[in-house]
Structures are given as C-alpha cells and as structure tokens.
Amino acid sequence: MSNLATDSDSERCRCRAHATPAPELLEARAAEIGPGMVVRRVIPHRQQRLVGPWCFLDHFGPVSLEPPGMRIGPHPHTGLQTVTWLLEGEMLHRDSLGYEQLIRPGQLNVMTAGHGIAHSEESPDKAGGAMHGLQLWVALPDAERHRESAFEHHAALPVVHEAGMSATVVMGEALGERSPATAYSPIVGVDLALDDTGGRELTLEHDFEHALVVAEGTVLVEGFEVTPGKLCYLGTGRERLHLACDAPARVMLVGGAPFGEDILIWWNFVARTAEEIAEARADWAAGRRFGRVEGYDGAPLVAPEFSGRPRAGGGSS
Ligand code: MN
C-alpha cells in the first residue's frame, strides 16, 4: 500500500511533573486502502509498532462517499484478528467461511484469521453515503496464530453510562463490564463517547500498555490536547487517566499486556518470518489456503511484489 505522507517527528510533551510519564503524541500517516480512499494510519507507527496486541489501527472518515461507496475486494489475512468498529455508516462483510454480515455503528465484527481467511468489505447496495470508523487488527500470540479461522458478529455490546460519558466495551474488560468478543491475549478496547460536561477519570489496568485515538472532537488527555490523526501513547504502569473536553468527543482507548513477541506485518499478513510471508503470498496468488469469497461483485486484490524484506505498515483494511 502506498504511504502518501512522510512520517513527521513525534512530539514528546513536557509540561508539569507527573507520577507517570506524560502522554506521547505521534502523528498518524496517510495511507491509501483503495482508489481514492485515504485513511489515517495510526498504528503501526515507526516508534510504536504495537500497543499491547493491537498491531494496526486505521481511522477512516468521516466522509460522504459517492456511489458505489467503499469497495475492498476479497483479500487474505493470516495471524491476526480484524476488529471492525463503525461510528457512522454501514458495511457489508463477506468471507471465505461463508459469512455475509452487515455491520452498523455500535456493533462489532471480529474475524480471526488464524492460518488463513479471505474477506471483502463494501458499502451495502453500492450506495455510498456517510462512513466513519476504525479498522483494527490484533496480533495473535504464537500459540494461537495458526488456529482455524472464525468470524463473529456482536449485535450489541456492554455500554456503561457514567456522568458525562458512555463507554462501550469493544474488547476485553473495562468499567466492570466484559465484551463478548473472543480474544487470545489480555486486551482492552473501549469506545468513549464524551459529552462536554467537564473531566472524568478512568481506571486503567496497571500492567497493560495503553494508547488512545480521538475519532471526533478535541480531548484533553492528562491536560494535553489530542485531536484526530494522532496516536496518544500512554505506555504501561498507568492506573488513572484524566480526560476532558469542552464539546462532545469520541475516543477509542486500546491496550493490553505488552505483546512480547516480534511480529512482521506485510500487506495483510502478520507473521514471524519472511518465509511465512512469502508462502502466504504464494498461496493467495495460487488460490490455495484462503478459500473463496462468494458474492462480491469484483476482482480479488492482488498482493504486491514481496521483496523479502517485510516492514511494519502494510494493510488493506
Ligand atoms: Mn481485511
């Protein structure tokens, strides 16, 4: 995938003294996931390849798409889970296990690629319209990454309403609630809808590594202004997080136990070695391993040439 913007330098905030380090603000970069579809690629960042097991985070929109809207043809994945979270619009998922699933805001699609799966994503009825969301990947730990592929749709998730905030527990456990989604390592993902009635404090899992992205609005995170297009890296060892805004805002907090394994990301594959990536690429090109996606009106994606030197930062979606 093409990287349309150069990485800019990170900005380490230095202000008042904190018991824990100040948040670190890292610039997202623009990435093209399809013709004319440019997204903010927040993770991986060259300074932050992973946050817990989260290895990929694209923020797309808000945009109003002309018909036919979003169209991402069949493409393969290995070694990861895709986590699709919409804030606006609808998306139709099809995969090589035979699932066809419409997803709406507040609902969750989790696809466990394991050894290999293929899927397509598109605007229903080729209609276009409003689209705003997050596409995330979770790296599977070594013991789980070759498992059978699976798909789950959760039509509703736990939502916690507190003063000034509604929190949807997308993955893992937060605010006393647990997401029904299957996870293979300690993880958290929480969507926070903040209103403008002042600050609020969240309790974090001390041993987790955390980061957040602002999807909408402007949020003061421990007093530092965070807007869309930044990765706000929070590190580990943080037990409380202070958030404030003076207009409604939307935040995705992600985290988990530090992953502790070196991964390679190339195109839509998460692997450990260049040989594994070359094999996955060859299997996709030859129509092996990943199965067929039925019902998508268009061609499958073709993998780029593989130089044998994978780097973090690939990904169709
Ligand atoms: Mn995908």
PDB file of N, CA, C and O and ligand atoms in Angstrom, residues 72-73 75-77 80 82 84 93 111 118-121 135 137 268 301 315-317, ligand 1:
ATOM      1  N   ILE A  72     -13.798  -2.894  -1.004  1.00  0.00           N
ATOM      2  CA  ILE A  72     -12.498  -3.540  -0.803  1.00  0.00           C
ATOM      3  C   ILE A  72     -12.686  -5.007  -1.147  1.00  0.00           C
ATOM      4  O   ILE A  72     -13.361  -5.751  -0.428  1.00  0.00           O
ATOM      5  N   GLY A  73     -12.129  -5.384  -2.297  1.00  0.00           N
ATOM      6  CA  GLY A  73     -12.334  -6.720  -2.837  1.00  0.00           C
ATOM      7  C   GLY A  73     -11.718  -7.798  -1.959  1.00  0.00           C
ATOM      8  O   GLY A  73     -10.980  -7.510  -1.004  1.00  0.00           O
ATOM      9  N   HIS A  75      -9.557 -10.256  -0.091  1.00  0.00           N
ATOM     10  CA  HIS A  75      -8.125 -10.263   0.214  1.00  0.00           C
ATOM     11  C   HIS A  75      -7.903 -11.165   1.423  1.00  0.00           C
ATOM     12  O   HIS A  75      -8.807 -11.377   2.224  1.00  0.00           O
ATOM     13  N   PRO A  76      -6.699 -11.694   1.551  1.00  0.00           N
ATOM     14  CA  PRO A  76      -6.413 -12.678   2.592  1.00  0.00           C
ATOM     15  C   PRO A  76      -5.859 -12.038   3.867  1.00  0.00           C
ATOM     16  O   PRO A  76      -5.339 -10.910   3.842  1.00  0.00           O
ATOM     17  N   HIS A  77      -5.964 -12.767   4.957  1.00  0.00           N
ATOM     18  CA  HIS A  77      -5.292 -12.395   6.208  1.00  0.00           C
ATOM     19  C   HIS A  77      -4.727 -13.650   6.864  1.00  0.00           C
ATOM     20  O   HIS A  77      -5.297 -14.741   6.717  1.00  0.00           O
ATOM     21  N   LEU A  80      -3.821 -12.878  12.606  1.00  0.00           N
ATOM     22  CA  LEU A  80      -4.398 -11.706  13.281  1.00  0.00           C
ATOM     23  C   LEU A  80      -5.904 -11.871  13.440  1.00  0.00           C
ATOM     24  O   LEU A  80      -6.514 -12.769  12.885  1.00  0.00           O
ATOM     25  N   THR A  82      -9.183  -9.265  12.781  1.00  0.00           N
ATOM     26  CA  THR A  82      -9.633  -7.930  12.377  1.00  0.00           C
ATOM     27  C   THR A  82     -10.793  -7.531  13.292  1.00  0.00           C
ATOM     28  O   THR A  82     -11.660  -8.349  13.606  1.00  0.00           O
ATOM     29  N   THR A  84     -13.624  -4.586  13.471  1.00  0.00           N
ATOM     30  CA  THR A  84     -14.251  -3.504  12.700  1.00  0.00           C
ATOM     31  C   THR A  84     -15.243  -2.772  13.581  1.00  0.00           C
ATOM     32  O   THR A  84     -16.150  -3.387  14.160  1.00  0.00           O
ATOM     33  N   HIS A  93     -19.783  -7.253   5.187  1.00  0.00           N
ATOM     34  CA  HIS A  93     -18.633  -8.175   5.245  1.00  0.00           C
ATOM     35  C   HIS A  93     -19.032  -9.498   4.606  1.00  0.00           C
ATOM     36  O   HIS A  93     -20.114 -10.016   4.865  1.00  0.00           O
ATOM     37  N   MET A 111     -13.015 -10.918  13.113  1.00  0.00           N
ATOM     38  CA  MET A 111     -12.652 -12.039  12.248  1.00  0.00           C
ATOM     39  C   MET A 111     -11.281 -12.541  12.664  1.00  0.00           C
ATOM     40  O   MET A 111     -10.307 -11.795  12.652  1.00  0.00           O
ATOM     41  N   ALA A 118     -10.106 -15.234   3.847  1.00  0.00           N
ATOM     42  CA  ALA A 118     -10.228 -14.103   2.925  1.00  0.00           C
ATOM     43  C   ALA A 118     -11.567 -13.431   3.174  1.00  0.00           C
ATOM     44  O   ALA A 118     -12.529 -14.084   3.588  1.00  0.00           O
ATOM     45  N   HIS A 119     -11.604 -12.106   2.974  1.00  0.00           N
ATOM     46  CA  HIS A 119     -12.886 -11.405   3.108  1.00  0.00           C
ATOM     47  C   HIS A 119     -12.933 -10.192   2.188  1.00  0.00           C
ATOM     48  O   HIS A 119     -11.916  -9.744   1.670  1.00  0.00           O
ATOM     49  N   SER A 120     -14.151  -9.701   2.001  1.00  0.00           N
ATOM     50  CA  SER A 120     -14.368  -8.447   1.276  1.00  0.00           C
ATOM     51  C   SER A 120     -15.184  -7.525   2.162  1.00  0.00           C
ATOM     52  O   SER A 120     -15.871  -7.988   3.080  1.00  0.00           O
ATOM     53  N   GLU A 121     -15.082  -6.223   1.914  1.00  0.00           N
ATOM     54  CA  GLU A 121     -15.840  -5.239   2.670  1.00  0.00           C
ATOM     55  C   GLU A 121     -16.344  -4.190   1.692  1.00  0.00           C
ATOM     56  O   GLU A 121     -15.582  -3.708   0.848  1.00  0.00           O
ATOM     57  N   GLN A 135     -10.676   0.583  11.682  1.00  0.00           N
ATOM     58  CA  GLN A 135     -10.337  -0.793  11.360  1.00  0.00           C
ATOM     59  C   GLN A 135      -9.087  -1.146  12.139  1.00  0.00           C
ATOM     60  O   GLN A 135      -8.051  -0.491  11.960  1.00  0.00           O
ATOM     61  N   TRP A 137      -6.453  -4.265  13.893  1.00  0.00           N
ATOM     62  CA  TRP A 137      -6.000  -5.656  13.908  1.00  0.00           C
ATOM     63  C   TRP A 137      -5.396  -5.952  15.277  1.00  0.00           C
ATOM     64  O   TRP A 137      -4.719  -5.097  15.878  1.00  0.00           O
ATOM     65  N   ASN A 268      -1.369  -7.853   4.149  1.00  0.00           N
ATOM     66  CA  ASN A 268      -2.434  -8.205   5.092  1.00  0.00           C
ATOM     67  C   ASN A 268      -2.087  -9.403   5.958  1.00  0.00           C
ATOM     68  O   ASN A 268      -2.965 -10.028   6.535  1.00  0.00           O
ATOM     69  N   LEU A 301      -8.175  -8.780  -4.594  1.00  0.00           N
ATOM     70  CA  LEU A 301      -6.964  -7.955  -4.584  1.00  0.00           C
ATOM     71  C   LEU A 301      -5.750  -8.826  -4.897  1.00  0.00           C
ATOM     72  O   LEU A 301      -5.699  -9.998  -4.542  1.00  0.00           O
ATOM     73  N   GLY A 315      -1.120  -3.300   4.797  1.00  0.00           N
ATOM     74  CA  GLY A 315      -2.518  -3.433   5.171  1.00  0.00           C
ATOM     75  C   GLY A 315      -3.485  -2.815   4.204  1.00  0.00           C
ATOM     76  O   GLY A 315      -3.321  -1.689   3.788  1.00  0.00           O
ATOM     77  N   SER A 316      -4.504  -3.606   3.828  1.00  0.00           N
ATOM     78  CA  SER A 316      -5.602  -3.087   3.019  1.00  0.00           C
ATOM     79  C   SER A 316      -6.684  -2.576   3.924  1.00  0.00           C
ATOM     80  O   SER A 316      -7.337  -1.616   3.623  1.00  0.00           O
ATOM     81  N   SER A 317      -6.920  -3.293   4.996  1.00  0.00           N
ATOM     82  CA  SER A 317      -8.002  -2.967   5.890  1.00  0.00           C
ATOM     83  C   SER A 317      -8.364  -4.182   6.712  1.00  0.00           C
ATOM     84  O   SER A 317      -8.140  -5.269   6.302  1.00  0.00           O
TER      85      SER A 317
HETATM   86 MN    MN B   1      -9.175  -7.050   5.635  1.00  0.00          MN
END
